[in-house]
Coordinates of C-alpha atoms and ligand atoms in Angstrom, one line a residue:
X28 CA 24.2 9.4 -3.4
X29 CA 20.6 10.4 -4.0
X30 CA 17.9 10.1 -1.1
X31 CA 15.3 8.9 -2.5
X32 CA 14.5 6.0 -3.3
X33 CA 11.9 5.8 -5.9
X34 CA 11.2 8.5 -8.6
X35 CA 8.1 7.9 -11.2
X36 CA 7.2 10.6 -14.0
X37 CA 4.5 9.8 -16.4
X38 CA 4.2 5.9 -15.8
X39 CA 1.4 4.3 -18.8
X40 CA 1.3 0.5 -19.0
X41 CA -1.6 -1.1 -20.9
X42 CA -2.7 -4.5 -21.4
X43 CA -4.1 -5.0 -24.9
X44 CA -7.2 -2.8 -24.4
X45 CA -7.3 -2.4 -21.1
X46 CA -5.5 1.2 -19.2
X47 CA -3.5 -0.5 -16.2
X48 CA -1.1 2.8 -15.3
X49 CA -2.4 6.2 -17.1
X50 CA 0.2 8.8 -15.8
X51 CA 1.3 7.9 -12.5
X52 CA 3.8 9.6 -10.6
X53 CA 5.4 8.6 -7.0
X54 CA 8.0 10.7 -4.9
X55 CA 8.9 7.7 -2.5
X56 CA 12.3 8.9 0.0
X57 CA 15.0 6.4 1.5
X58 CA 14.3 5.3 4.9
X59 CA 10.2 6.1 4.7
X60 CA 7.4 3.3 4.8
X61 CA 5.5 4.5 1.7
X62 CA 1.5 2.8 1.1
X63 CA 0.3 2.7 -2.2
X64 CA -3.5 2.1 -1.7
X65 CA -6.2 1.5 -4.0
X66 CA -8.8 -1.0 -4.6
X67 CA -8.8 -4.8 -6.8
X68 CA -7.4 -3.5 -10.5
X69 CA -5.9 0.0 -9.3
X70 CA -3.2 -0.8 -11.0
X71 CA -0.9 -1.5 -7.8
X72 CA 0.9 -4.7 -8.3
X73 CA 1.2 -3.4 -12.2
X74 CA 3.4 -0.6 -10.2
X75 CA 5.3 -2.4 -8.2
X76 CA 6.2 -4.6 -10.9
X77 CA 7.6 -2.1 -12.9
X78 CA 9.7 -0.8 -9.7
X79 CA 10.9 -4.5 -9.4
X80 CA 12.0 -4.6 -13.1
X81 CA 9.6 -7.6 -13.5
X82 CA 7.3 -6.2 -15.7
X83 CA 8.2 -4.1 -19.3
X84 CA 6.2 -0.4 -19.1
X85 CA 5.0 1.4 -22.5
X86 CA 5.9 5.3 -21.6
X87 CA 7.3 7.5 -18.2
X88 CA 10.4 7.7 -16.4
X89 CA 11.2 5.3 -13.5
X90 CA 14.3 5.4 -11.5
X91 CA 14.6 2.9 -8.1
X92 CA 17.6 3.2 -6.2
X93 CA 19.4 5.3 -9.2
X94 CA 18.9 2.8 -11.9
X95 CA 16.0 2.1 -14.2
X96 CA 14.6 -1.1 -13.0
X97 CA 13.8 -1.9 -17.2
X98 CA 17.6 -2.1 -17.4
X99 CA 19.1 -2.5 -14.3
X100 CA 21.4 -5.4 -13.7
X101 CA 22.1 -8.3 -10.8
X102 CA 23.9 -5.9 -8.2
X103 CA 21.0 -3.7 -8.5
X104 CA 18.9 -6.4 -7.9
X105 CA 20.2 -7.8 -5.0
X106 CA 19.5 -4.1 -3.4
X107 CA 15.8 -4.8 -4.0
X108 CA 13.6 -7.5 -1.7
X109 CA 10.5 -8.7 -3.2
X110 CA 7.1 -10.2 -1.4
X111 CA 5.3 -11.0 -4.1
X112 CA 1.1 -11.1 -4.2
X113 CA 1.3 -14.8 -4.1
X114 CA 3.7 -17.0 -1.5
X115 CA 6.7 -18.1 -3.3
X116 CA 8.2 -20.6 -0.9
X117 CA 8.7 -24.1 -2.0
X118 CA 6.1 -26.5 -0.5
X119 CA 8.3 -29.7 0.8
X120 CA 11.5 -27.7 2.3
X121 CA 11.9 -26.5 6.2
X122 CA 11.5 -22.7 7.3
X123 CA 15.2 -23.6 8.2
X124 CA 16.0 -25.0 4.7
X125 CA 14.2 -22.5 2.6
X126 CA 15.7 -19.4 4.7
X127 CA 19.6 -20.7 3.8
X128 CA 18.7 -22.0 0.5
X129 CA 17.5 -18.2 -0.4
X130 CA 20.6 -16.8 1.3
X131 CA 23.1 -18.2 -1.5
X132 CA 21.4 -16.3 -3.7
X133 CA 22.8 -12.7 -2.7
X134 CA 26.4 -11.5 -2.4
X135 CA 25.9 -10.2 1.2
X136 CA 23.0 -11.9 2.6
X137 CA 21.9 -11.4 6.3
X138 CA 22.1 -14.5 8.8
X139 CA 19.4 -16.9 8.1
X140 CA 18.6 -17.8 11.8
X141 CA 18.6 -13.9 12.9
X142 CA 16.0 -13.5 9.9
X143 CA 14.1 -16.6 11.1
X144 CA 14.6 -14.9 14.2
X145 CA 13.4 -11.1 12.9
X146 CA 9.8 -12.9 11.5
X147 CA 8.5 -14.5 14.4
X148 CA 9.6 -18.1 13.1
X149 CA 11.8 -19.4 15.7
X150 CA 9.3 -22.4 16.5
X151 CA 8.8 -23.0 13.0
X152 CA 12.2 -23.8 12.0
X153 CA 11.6 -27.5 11.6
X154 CA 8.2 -27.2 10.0
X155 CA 7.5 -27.8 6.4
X156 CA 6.5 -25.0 4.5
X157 CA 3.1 -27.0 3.5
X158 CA 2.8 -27.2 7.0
X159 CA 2.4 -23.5 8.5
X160 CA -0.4 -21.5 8.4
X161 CA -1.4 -18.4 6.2
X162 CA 0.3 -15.9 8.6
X163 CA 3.1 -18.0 8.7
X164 CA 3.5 -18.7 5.0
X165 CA 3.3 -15.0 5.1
X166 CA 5.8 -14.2 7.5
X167 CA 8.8 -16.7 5.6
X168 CA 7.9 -14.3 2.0
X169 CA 9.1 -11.9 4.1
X170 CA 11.8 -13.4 5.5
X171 CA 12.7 -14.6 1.9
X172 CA 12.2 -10.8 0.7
X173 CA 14.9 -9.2 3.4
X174 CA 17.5 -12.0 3.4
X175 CA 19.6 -10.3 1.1
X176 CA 19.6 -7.6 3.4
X177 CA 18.0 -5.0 1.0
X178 CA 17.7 -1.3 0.8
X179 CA 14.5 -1.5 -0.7
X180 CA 11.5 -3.8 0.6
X181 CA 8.6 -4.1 -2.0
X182 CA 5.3 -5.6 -0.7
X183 CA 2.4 -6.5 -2.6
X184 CA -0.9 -7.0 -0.5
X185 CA 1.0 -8.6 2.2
X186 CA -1.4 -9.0 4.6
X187 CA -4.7 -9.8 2.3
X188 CA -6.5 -13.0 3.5
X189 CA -5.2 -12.1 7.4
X190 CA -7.2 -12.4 10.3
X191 CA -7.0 -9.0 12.6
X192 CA -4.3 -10.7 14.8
X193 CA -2.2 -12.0 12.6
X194 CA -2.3 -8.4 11.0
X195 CA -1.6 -6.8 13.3
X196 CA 1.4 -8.9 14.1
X197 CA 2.0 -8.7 10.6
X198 CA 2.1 -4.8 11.1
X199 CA 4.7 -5.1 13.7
X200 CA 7.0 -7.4 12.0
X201 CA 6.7 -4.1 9.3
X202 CA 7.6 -1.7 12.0
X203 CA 10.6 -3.5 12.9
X204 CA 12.2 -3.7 9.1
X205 CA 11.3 0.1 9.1
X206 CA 13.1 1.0 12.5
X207 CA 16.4 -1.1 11.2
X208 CA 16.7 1.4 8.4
X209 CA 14.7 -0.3 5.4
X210 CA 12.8 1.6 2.9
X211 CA 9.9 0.0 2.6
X212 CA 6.8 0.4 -0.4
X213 CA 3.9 -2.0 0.4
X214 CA 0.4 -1.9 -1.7
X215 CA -2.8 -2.7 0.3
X216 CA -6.2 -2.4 0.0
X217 CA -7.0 -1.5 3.4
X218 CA -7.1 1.8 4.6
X219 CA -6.6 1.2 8.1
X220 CA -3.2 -1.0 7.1
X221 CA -1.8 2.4 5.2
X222 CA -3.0 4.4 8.2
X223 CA -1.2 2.2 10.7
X224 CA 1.9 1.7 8.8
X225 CA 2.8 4.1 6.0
X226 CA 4.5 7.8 6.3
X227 CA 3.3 8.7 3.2
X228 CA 0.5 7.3 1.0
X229 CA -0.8 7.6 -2.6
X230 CA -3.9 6.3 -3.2
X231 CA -4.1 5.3 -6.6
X232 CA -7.9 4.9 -8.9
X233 CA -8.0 3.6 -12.8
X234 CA -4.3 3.9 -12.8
X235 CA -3.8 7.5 -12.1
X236 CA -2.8 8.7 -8.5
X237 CA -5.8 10.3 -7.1
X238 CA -3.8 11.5 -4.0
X239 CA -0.9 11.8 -1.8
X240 CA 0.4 12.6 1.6
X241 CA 0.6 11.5 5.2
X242 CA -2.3 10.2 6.6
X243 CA -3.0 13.6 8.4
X244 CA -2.4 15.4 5.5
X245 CA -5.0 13.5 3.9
X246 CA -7.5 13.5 6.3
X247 CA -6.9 17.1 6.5
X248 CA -7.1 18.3 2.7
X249 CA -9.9 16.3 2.4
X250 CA -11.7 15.1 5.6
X251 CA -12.9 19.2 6.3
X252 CA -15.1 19.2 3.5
X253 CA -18.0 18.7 4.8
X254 CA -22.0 18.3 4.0
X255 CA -24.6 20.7 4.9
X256 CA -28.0 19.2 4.7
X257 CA -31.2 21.4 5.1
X258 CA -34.9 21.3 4.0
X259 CA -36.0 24.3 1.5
X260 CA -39.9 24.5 1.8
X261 CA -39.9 25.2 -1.8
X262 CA -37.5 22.6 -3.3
X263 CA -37.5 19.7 -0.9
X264 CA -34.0 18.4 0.4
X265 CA -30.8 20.5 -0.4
X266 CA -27.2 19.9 0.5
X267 CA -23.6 21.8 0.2
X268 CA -20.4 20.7 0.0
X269 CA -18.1 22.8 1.7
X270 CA -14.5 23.6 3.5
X271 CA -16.4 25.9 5.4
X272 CA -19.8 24.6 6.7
X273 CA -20.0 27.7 9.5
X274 CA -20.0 30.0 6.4
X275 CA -22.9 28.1 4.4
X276 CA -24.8 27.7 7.8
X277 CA -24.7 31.3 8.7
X278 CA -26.3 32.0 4.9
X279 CA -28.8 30.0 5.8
X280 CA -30.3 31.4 8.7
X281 CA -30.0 34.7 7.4
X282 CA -32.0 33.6 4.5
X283 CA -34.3 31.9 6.5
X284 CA -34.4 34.3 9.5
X285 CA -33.7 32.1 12.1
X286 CA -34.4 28.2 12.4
X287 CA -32.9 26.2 9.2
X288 CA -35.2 23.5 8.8
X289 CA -34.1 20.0 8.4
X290 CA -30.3 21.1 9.2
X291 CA -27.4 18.6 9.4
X292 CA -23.8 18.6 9.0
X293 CA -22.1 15.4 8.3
X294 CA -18.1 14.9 7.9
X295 CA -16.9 12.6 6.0
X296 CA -13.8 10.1 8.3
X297 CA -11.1 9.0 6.6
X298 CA -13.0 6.0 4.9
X299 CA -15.4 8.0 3.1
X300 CA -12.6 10.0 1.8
X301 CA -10.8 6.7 1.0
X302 CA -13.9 5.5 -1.1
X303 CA -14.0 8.8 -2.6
X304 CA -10.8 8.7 -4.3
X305 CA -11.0 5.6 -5.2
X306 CA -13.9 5.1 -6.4
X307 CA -16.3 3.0 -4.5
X308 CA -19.5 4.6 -4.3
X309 CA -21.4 2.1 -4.0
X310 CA -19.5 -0.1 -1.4
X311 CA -16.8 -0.8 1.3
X312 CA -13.2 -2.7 1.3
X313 CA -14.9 -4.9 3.5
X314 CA -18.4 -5.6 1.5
X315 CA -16.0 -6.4 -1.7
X316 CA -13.8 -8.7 0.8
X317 CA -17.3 -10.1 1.6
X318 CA -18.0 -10.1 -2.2
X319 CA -14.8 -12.7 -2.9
Ligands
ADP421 P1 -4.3 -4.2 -8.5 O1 -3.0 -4.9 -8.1 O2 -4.4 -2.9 -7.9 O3 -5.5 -5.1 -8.2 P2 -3.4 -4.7 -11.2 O4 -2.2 -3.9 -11.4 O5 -3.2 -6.2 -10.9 O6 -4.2 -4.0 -10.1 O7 -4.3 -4.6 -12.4 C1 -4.7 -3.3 -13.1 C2 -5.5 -3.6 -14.3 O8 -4.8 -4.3 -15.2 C3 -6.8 -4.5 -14.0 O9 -7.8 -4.0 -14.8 C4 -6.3 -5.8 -14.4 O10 -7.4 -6.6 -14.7 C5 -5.4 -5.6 -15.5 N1 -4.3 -6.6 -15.6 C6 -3.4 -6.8 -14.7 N2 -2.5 -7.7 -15.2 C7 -2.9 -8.1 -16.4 C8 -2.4 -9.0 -17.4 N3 -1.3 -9.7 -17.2 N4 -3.1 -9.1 -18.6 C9 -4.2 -8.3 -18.8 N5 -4.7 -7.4 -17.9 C10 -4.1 -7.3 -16.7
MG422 MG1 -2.6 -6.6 -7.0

C-alpha cells in the first residue's frame, strides 16, 4: 500500500505544434489537498486529464493510486472522482434524480441523500438541474464527483465564474471532503483559492512546473527577495535584487558615505511572486478575468 497518491516523472503532451506539458513532475501524498495553479493554457486541465486517464500522453511516467491511469481499468476508476471544467449534469433531471442516477454507476457508492446533504443541496432536491444557479450547478459536479465515495477527488477550476460568497462556500464544502479523508487535486487560477485551500502547491507556466511547496514555503523561498531601489548621481535610477537587502543597503551608504539617495526597498507579496512564475508581467488574474 503506497502513500501517495499521485507520482509524475517527465510528463510531455503536445498538441500538433503546440507544447501543452514539457517535463512536468508532481509528488502529490494520500490524504493532502494538493493546488495545481497556473494561468489560462498552463497546461492544467491537460494534467489532470492525464491523471484521470481521459486523455493519451506522448512521454513520462504517471502512476495515480498504483496504476497508470493510460491503462488502468473500471475498479480503478471507480477510486477516482472527477469535476470536470465544464458542468456535466443533465439539464431536465432533479438534484434528487441525477444524485441516484450517478450512484448505480459505482460498486460502493455513498448515500445519495447524505451527499445531497454533504453539498449544501438539501433545498434543491426537487429542483431541476436547469433550474439552479452557477454555484449550485457547481456544488451537484461535486456531488456527482464524490458519490462513488472516491479516494481521489480531481477538480478542474471549480470555482471559476464564482462570486466571492459562493467561493468561499465553495471552499468550505472542499474543506469538508478533505477532513473526511479524501485526497483531493484541484487546478485554479486563483492564488488566493490555492492559498486558502491547498497543503501543497505547484504552480505550473508553459507546461513545466515553475514551483512547489506549501504556501509558506513559497512565500518564503521566494517572497524575501527583495528590491533595492536607489538614485546614482551618475547613472540615474538603479535597483538590486536580493535575499539580503540589509547587506546591499549597508554597501551603499558606505559607498556613498552616508545618505543613499532615492532609497526604497520594496517586497514582493505573494501575488507578485505568483505572477512571477507564471508569467504575467504585464497583468493580474483579475485584469485577465476582466479581459474575458
Ligand atoms: P489550462 O487548463 O491551464 O488553461 P490546457 O491544458 O487547457 O491549459 O491547455 C494547455 C495548452 O494546450 C494551451 O495552449 C491550449 O491552447 C492547448 N490545448 C489544450 N487542449 C487542446 C486541444 N484539444 N487541441 C489543441 N490544443 C489544445
Ligand atoms: Mg483548463
Amino acid at each position: 500500500m503506497t502513500h501517495q497518491a499521485v507520482r509524475v516523472r517527465g510528463l510531455r503532451k503536445r498538441y500538433g505544434a503546440i507544447t501543452a506539458l514539457d517535463g512536468v513532475d508532481l509528488d502529490i501524498q494520500q490524504g493532502e489537498v494538493f493546488g495545481i495553479l497556473g494561468p489560462n493554457g498552463a497546461g492544467k486541465s491537460t494534467t489532470v486529464e492525464i491523471l484521470q486517464g481521459h486523455r493519451d500522453r506522448d512521454t513520462g511516467d504517471v502512476n495515480v493510486l498504483g496504476q497508470d491511469p493510460g491503462s488502468a481499468g473500471r475498479d480503478w476508476r471507480s477510486r477516482i472522482g472527477i469535476v470536470w471544467q465544464d458542468e456535466s449534469a443533465p439539464a431536465e433531471l432533479t438534484v434528487e434524480e441525477t444524485v441516484h442516477h450517478f450512484a448505480r454507476y459505482y460498486p460502493r457508492p455513498r448515500d445519495p441523500d447524505e451527499v445531497i446533504a454533504l453539498v449544501g443541496l438539501e433545498a434543491k432536491v426537487r429542483s431541476r438541474v436547469k433550474a439552479l444557479s452557477g454555484g449550485q450547478r457547481r456544488r451537484l459536479d461535486v456531488a456527482l464527483g464524490v458519490i462513488g465515495d472516491p479516494e481521489l477527488l480531481l477538480l478542474d477550476e471549480p470555482t471559476t465564474g464564482f462570486d466571492p460568497v459562493a467561493r468561499r462556500q465553495f471552499w468550505e464544502l472542499i474543506r469538508k471532503l478533505a477532513a473526511e479523508g479524501t485526497t483531493i487535486v484541484l487546478t485554479t487560477h486563483y492564488l488566493e483559492e490555492a492559498e486558502e485551500l491547498a497543503d501543497r502547491l505547484a504552480v505550473i507556466a508553459a507546461g513545466r512546473v515553475a514551483a512547489e511547496g506549501t504556501p509558506a514555503e513559497l512565500r518564503d523561498r521566494y517572497g524575501s527577495l527583495a528590491t533595492v531601489h536607489w538614485t546614482d548621481p551618475g547613472t540615474g535610477p538603479c535597483s538590486e535584487e536580493t535575499a539580503t537587502p540589509t547587506r546591499t543597503v549597508a554597501a551603499l551608504m558606505r559607498r556613498f558615505d552616508g545618505e543613499i539617495p532615492g532609497l526604497r526597498i520594496a517586497r514582493p507579496t505573494l501575488e507578485d511572486v505568483y505572477l512571477r512564475l507564471s508569467g504575467q508581467f504585464g497583468g493580474t488574474a483579475a485584469d485577465e478575468e476582466n479581459a474575458r
